[in-house]
JSON list of C-alpha atoms in Angstrom, two decimals:
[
{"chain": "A", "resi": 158, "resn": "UNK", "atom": "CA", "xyz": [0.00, 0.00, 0.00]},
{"chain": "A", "resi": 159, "resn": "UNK", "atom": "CA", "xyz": [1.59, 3.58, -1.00]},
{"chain": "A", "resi": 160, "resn": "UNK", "atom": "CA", "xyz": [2.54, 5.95, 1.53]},
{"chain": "A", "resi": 161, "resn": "UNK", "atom": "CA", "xyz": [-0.40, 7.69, 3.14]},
{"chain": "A", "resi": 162, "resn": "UNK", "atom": "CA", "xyz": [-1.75, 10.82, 3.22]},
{"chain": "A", "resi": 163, "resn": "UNK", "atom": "CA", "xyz": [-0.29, 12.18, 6.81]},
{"chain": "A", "resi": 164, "resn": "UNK", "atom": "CA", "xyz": [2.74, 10.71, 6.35]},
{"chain": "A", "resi": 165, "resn": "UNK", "atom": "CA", "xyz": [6.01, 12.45, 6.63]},
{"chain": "A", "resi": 166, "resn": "UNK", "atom": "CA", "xyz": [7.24, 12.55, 2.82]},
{"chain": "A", "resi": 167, "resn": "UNK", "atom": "CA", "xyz": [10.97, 10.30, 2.82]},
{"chain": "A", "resi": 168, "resn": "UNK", "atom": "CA", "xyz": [13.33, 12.79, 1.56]},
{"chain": "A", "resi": 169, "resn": "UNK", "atom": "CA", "xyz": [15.16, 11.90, -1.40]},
{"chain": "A", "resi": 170, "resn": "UNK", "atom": "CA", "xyz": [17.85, 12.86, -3.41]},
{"chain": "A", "resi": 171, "resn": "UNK", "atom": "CA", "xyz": [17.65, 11.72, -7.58]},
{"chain": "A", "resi": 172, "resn": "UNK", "atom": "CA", "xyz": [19.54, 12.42, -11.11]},
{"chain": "A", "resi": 173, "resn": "UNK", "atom": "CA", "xyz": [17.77, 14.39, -13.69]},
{"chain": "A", "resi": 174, "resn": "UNK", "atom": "CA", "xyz": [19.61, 14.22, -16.82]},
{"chain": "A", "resi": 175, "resn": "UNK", "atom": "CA", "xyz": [20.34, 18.08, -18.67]},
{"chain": "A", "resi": 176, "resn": "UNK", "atom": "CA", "xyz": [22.30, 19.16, -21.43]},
{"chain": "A", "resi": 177, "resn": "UNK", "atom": "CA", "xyz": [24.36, 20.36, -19.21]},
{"chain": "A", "resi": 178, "resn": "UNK", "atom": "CA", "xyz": [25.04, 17.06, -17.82]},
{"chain": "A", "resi": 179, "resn": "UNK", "atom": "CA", "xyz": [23.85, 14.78, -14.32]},
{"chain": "A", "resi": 180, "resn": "UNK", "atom": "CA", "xyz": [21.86, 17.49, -12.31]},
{"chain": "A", "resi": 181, "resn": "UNK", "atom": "CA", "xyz": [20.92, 16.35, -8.35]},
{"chain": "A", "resi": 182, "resn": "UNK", "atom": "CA", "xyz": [17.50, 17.30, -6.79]},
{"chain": "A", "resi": 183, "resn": "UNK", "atom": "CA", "xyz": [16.55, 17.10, -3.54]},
{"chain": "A", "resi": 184, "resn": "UNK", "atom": "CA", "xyz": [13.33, 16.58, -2.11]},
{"chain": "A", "resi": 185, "resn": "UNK", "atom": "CA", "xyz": [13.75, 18.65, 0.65]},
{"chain": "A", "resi": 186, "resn": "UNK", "atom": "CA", "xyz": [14.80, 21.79, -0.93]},
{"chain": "A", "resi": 187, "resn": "UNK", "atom": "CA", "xyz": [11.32, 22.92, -1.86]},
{"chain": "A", "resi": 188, "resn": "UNK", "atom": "CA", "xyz": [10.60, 22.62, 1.79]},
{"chain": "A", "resi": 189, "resn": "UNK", "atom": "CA", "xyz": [9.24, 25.72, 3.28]},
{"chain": "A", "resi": 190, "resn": "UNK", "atom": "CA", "xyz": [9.10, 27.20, -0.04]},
{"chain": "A", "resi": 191, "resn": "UNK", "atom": "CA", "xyz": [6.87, 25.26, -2.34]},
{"chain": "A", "resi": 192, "resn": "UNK", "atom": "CA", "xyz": [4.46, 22.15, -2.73]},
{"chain": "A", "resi": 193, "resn": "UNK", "atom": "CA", "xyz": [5.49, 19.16, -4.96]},
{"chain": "A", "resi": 194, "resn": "UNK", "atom": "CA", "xyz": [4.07, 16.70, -6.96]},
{"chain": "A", "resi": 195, "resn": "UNK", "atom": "CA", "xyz": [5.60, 13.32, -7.32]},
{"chain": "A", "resi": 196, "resn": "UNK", "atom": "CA", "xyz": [4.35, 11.23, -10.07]},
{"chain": "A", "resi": 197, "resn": "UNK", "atom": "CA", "xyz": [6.46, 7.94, -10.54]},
{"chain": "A", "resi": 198, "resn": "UNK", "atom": "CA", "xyz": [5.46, 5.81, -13.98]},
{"chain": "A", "resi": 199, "resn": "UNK", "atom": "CA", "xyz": [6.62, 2.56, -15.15]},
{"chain": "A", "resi": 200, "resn": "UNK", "atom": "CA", "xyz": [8.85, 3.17, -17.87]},
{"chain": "A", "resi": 201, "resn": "UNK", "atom": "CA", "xyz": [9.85, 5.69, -20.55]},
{"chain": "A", "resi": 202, "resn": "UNK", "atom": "CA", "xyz": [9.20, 4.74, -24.11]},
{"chain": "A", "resi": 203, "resn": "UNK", "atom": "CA", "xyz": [5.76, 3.56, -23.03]},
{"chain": "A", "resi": 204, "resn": "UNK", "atom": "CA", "xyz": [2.86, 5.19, -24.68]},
{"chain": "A", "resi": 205, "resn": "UNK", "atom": "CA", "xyz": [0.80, 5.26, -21.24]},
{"chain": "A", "resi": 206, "resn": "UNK", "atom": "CA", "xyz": [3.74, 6.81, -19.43]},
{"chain": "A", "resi": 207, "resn": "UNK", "atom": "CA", "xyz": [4.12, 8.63, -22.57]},
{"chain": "A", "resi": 208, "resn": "UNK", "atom": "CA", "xyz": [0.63, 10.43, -22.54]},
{"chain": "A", "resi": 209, "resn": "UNK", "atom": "CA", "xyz": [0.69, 11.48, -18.29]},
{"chain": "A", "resi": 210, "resn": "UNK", "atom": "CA", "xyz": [4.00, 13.16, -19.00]},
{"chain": "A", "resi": 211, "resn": "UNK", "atom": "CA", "xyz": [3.27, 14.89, -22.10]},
{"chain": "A", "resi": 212, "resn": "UNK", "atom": "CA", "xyz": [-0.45, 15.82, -20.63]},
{"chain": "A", "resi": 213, "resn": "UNK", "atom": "CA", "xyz": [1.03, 17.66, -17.89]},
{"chain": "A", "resi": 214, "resn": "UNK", "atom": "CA", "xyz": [4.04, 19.38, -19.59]},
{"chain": "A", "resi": 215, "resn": "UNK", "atom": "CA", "xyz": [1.16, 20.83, -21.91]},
{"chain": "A", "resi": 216, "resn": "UNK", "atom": "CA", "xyz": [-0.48, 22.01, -18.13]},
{"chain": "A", "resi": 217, "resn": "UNK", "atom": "CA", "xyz": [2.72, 23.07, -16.51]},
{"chain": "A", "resi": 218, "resn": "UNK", "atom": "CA", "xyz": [1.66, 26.30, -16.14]},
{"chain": "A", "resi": 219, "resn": "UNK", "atom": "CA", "xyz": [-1.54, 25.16, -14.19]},
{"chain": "A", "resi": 220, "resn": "UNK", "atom": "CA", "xyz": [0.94, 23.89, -11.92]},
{"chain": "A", "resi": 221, "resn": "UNK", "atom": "CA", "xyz": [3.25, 26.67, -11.46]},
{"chain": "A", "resi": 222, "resn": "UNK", "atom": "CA", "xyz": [0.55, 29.28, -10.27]},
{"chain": "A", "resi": 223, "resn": "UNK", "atom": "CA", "xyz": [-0.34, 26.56, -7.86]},
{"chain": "A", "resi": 224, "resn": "UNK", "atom": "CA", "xyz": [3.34, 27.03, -6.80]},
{"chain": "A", "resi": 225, "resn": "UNK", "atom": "CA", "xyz": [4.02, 23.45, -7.39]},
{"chain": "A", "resi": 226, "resn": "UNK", "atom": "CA", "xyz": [6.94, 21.89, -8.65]},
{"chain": "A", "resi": 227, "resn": "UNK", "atom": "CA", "xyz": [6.18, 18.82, -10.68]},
{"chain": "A", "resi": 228, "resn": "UNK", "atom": "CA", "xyz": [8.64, 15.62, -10.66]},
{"chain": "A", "resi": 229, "resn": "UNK", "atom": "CA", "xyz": [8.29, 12.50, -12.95]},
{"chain": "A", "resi": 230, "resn": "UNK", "atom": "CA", "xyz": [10.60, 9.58, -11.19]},
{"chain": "A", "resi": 231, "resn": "UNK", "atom": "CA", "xyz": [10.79, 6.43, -13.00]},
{"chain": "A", "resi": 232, "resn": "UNK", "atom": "CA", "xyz": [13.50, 3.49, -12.50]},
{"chain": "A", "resi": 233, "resn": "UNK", "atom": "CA", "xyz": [14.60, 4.03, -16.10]},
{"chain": "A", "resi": 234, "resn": "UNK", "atom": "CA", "xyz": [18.03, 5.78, -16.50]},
{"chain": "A", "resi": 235, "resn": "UNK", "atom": "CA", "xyz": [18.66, 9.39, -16.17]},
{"chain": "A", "resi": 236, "resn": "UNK", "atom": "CA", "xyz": [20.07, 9.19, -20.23]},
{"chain": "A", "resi": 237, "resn": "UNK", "atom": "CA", "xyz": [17.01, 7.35, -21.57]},
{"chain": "A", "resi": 238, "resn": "UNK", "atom": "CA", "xyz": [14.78, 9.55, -19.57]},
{"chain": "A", "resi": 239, "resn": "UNK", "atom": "CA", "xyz": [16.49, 12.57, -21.23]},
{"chain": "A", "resi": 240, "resn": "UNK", "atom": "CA", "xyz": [16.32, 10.99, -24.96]},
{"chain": "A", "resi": 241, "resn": "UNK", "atom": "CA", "xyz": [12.23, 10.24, -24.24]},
{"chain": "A", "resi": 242, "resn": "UNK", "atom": "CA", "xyz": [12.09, 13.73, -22.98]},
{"chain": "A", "resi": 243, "resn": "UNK", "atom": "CA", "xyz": [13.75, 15.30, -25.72]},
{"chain": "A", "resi": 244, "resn": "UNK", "atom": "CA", "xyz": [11.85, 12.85, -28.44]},
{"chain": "A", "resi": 245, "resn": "UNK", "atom": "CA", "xyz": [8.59, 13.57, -26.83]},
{"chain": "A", "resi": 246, "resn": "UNK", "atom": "CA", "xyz": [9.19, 17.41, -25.72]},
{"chain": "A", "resi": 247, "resn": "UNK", "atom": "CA", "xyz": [8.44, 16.83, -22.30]},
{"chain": "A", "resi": 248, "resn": "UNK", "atom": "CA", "xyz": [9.01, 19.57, -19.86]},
{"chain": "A", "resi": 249, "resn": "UNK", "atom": "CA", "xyz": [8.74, 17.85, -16.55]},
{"chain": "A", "resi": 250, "resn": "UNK", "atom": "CA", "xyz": [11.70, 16.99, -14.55]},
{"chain": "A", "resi": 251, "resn": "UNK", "atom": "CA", "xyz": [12.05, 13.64, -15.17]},
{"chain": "A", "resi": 252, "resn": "UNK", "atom": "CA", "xyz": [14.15, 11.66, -11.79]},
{"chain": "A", "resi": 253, "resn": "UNK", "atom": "CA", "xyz": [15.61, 8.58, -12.28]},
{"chain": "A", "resi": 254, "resn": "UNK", "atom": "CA", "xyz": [14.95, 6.17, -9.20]},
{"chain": "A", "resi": 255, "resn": "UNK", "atom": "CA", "xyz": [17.08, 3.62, -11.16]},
{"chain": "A", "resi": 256, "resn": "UNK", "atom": "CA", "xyz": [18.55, 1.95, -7.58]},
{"chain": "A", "resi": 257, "resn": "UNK", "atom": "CA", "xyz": [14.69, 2.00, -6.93]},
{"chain": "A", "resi": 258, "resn": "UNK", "atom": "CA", "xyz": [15.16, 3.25, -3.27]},
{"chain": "A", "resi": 259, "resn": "UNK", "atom": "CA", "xyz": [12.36, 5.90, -3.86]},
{"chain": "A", "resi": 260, "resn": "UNK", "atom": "CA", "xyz": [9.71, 3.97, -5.06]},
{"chain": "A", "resi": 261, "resn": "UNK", "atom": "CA", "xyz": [10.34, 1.58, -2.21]},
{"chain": "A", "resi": 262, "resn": "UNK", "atom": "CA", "xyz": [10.40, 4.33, 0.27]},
{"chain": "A", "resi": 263, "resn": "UNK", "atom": "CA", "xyz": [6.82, 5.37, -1.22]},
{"chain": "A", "resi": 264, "resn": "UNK", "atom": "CA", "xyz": [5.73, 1.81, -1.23]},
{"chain": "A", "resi": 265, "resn": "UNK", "atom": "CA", "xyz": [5.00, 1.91, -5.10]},
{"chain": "A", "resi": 266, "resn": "UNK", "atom": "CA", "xyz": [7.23, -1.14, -6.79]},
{"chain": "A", "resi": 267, "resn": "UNK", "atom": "CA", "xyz": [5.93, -3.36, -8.27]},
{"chain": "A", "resi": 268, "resn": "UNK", "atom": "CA", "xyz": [7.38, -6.97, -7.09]},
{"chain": "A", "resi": 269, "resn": "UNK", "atom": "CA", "xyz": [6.42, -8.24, -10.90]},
{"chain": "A", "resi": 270, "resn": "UNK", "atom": "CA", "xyz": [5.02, -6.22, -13.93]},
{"chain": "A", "resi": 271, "resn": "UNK", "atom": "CA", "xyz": [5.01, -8.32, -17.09]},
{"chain": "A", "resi": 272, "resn": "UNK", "atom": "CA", "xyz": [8.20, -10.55, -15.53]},
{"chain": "A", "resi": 273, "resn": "UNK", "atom": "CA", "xyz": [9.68, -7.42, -14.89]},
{"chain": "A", "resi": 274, "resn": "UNK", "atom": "CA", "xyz": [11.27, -6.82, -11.08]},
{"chain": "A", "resi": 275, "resn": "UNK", "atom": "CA", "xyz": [11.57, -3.69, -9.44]},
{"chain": "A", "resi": 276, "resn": "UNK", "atom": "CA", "xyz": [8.94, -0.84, -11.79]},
{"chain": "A", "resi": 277, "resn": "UNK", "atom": "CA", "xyz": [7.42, 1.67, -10.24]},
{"chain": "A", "resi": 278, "resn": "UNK", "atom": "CA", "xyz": [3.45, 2.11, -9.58]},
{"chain": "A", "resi": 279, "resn": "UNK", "atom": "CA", "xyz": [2.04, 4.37, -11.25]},
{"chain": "A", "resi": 280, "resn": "UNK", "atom": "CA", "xyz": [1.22, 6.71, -8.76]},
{"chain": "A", "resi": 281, "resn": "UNK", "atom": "CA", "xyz": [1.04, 10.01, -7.75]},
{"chain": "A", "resi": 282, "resn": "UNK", "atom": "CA", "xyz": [1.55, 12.21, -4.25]},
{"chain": "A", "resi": 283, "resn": "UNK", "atom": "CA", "xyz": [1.48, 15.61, -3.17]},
{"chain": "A", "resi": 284, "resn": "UNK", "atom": "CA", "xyz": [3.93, 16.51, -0.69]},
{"chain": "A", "resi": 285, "resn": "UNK", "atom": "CA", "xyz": [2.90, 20.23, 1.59]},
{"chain": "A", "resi": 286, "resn": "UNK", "atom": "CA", "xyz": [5.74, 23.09, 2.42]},
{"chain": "A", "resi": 287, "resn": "UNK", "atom": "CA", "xyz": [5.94, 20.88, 5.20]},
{"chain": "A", "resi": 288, "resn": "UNK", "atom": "CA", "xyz": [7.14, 17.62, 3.95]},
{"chain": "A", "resi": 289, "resn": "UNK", "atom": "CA", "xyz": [3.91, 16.11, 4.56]},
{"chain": "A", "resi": 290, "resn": "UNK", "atom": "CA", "xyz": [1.83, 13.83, 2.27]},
{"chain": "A", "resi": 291, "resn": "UNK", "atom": "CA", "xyz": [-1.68, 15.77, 1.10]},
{"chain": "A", "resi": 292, "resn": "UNK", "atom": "CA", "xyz": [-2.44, 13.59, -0.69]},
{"chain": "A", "resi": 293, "resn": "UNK", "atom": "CA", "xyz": [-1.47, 9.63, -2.16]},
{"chain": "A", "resi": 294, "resn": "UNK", "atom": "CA", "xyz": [-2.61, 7.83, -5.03]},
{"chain": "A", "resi": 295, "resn": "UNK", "atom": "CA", "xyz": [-1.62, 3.96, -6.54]},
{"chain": "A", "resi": 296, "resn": "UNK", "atom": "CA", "xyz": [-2.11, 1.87, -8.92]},
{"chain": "A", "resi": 297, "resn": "UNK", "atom": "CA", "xyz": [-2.66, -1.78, -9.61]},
{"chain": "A", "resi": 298, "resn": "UNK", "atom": "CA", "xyz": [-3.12, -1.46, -13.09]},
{"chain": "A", "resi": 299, "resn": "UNK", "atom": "CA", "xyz": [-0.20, 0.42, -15.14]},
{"chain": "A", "resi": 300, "resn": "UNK", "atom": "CA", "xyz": [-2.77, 1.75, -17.85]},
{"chain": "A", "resi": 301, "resn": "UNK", "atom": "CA", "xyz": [-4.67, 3.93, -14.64]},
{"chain": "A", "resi": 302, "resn": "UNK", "atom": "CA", "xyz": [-4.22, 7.27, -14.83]},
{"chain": "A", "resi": 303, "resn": "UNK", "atom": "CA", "xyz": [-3.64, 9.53, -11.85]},
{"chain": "A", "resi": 304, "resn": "UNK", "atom": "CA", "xyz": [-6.82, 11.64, -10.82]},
{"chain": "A", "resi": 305, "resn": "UNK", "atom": "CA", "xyz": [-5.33, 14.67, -11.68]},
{"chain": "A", "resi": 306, "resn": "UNK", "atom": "CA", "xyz": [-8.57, 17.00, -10.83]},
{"chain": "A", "resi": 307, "resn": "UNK", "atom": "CA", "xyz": [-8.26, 15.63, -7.17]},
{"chain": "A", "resi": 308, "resn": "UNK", "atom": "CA", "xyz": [-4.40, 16.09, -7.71]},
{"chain": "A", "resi": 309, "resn": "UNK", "atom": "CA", "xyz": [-4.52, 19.45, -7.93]},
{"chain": "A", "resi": 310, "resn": "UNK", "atom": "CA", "xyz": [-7.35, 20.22, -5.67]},
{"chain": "A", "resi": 311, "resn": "UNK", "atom": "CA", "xyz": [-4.88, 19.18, -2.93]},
{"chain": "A", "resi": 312, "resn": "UNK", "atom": "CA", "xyz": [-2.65, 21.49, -4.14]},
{"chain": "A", "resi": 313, "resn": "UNK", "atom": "CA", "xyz": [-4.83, 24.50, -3.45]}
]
């Protein structure tokens, strides 16, 4: 079961892949300062995965006057997630939980997708200024879509 809503968000530290090379974020540097989403996906190069992320780097801005920064984590590496980004012209910081401590933290791996070990849930959580989970949504079923109206209601 995925982290719950109450919950004190695990901090992380991930890769995002630039042009300018292997970038770190942390988790905990929006704290005090602005909300974040986290919405881990299964894989890159997946036209599910491929839809969410291009969906809501056509709605970034809806995000931004939310003041919300916006994270896509997968286990796929940081240099494929930067070749489907730049294929796909997705804006969204894409993280790359590729040692898969993240999703584990979360509670969103899946033991076995398709014979497949170790992919993330789709899911989707909203971490306060505060570090604490507003709200927490999972997945069974890869091809589920996050309820982004109720996403970005807890955002407000």
């Amino acid at each position: 079961m995925a982290l719950a809503k109450g919950s004190k968000a695990p901090d992380f530290t991930l890769n995002t892949k630039t042009a300018d090379g292997l970038k770190e974020v942390t988790l905990s540097d929006n704290f005090g300062k602005k909300k974040t989403v986290l919405l881990f996906f299964p894989f890159a190069f997946t036209s599910v995965c491929q839809n969410e992320m291009c969906s809501i780097s056509a709605g970034m801005d809806e995000y931004e006057k939310l003041d919300a920064a916006v994270y896509g984590i997968s286990v796929d590496s940081p240099f494929a997630q930067e070749g489907w980004a730049k294929a796909n012209k997705i804006s969204v910081t894409l993280l790359s939980d590729f040692n898969k401590e993240v999703a584990t933290a979360y509670d969103v791996l899946y033991s076995d997708l398709l014979g497949l070990k170790g992919v993330a849930k789709r899911s989707a959580f909203v971490v306060d200024k505060d570090g604490t989970v507003t709200f927490s949504w999972s997945s069974e079923d890869p091809h589920d879509l996050p309820p982004f109206d109720e996403v970005k209601a807890a955002l407000k």
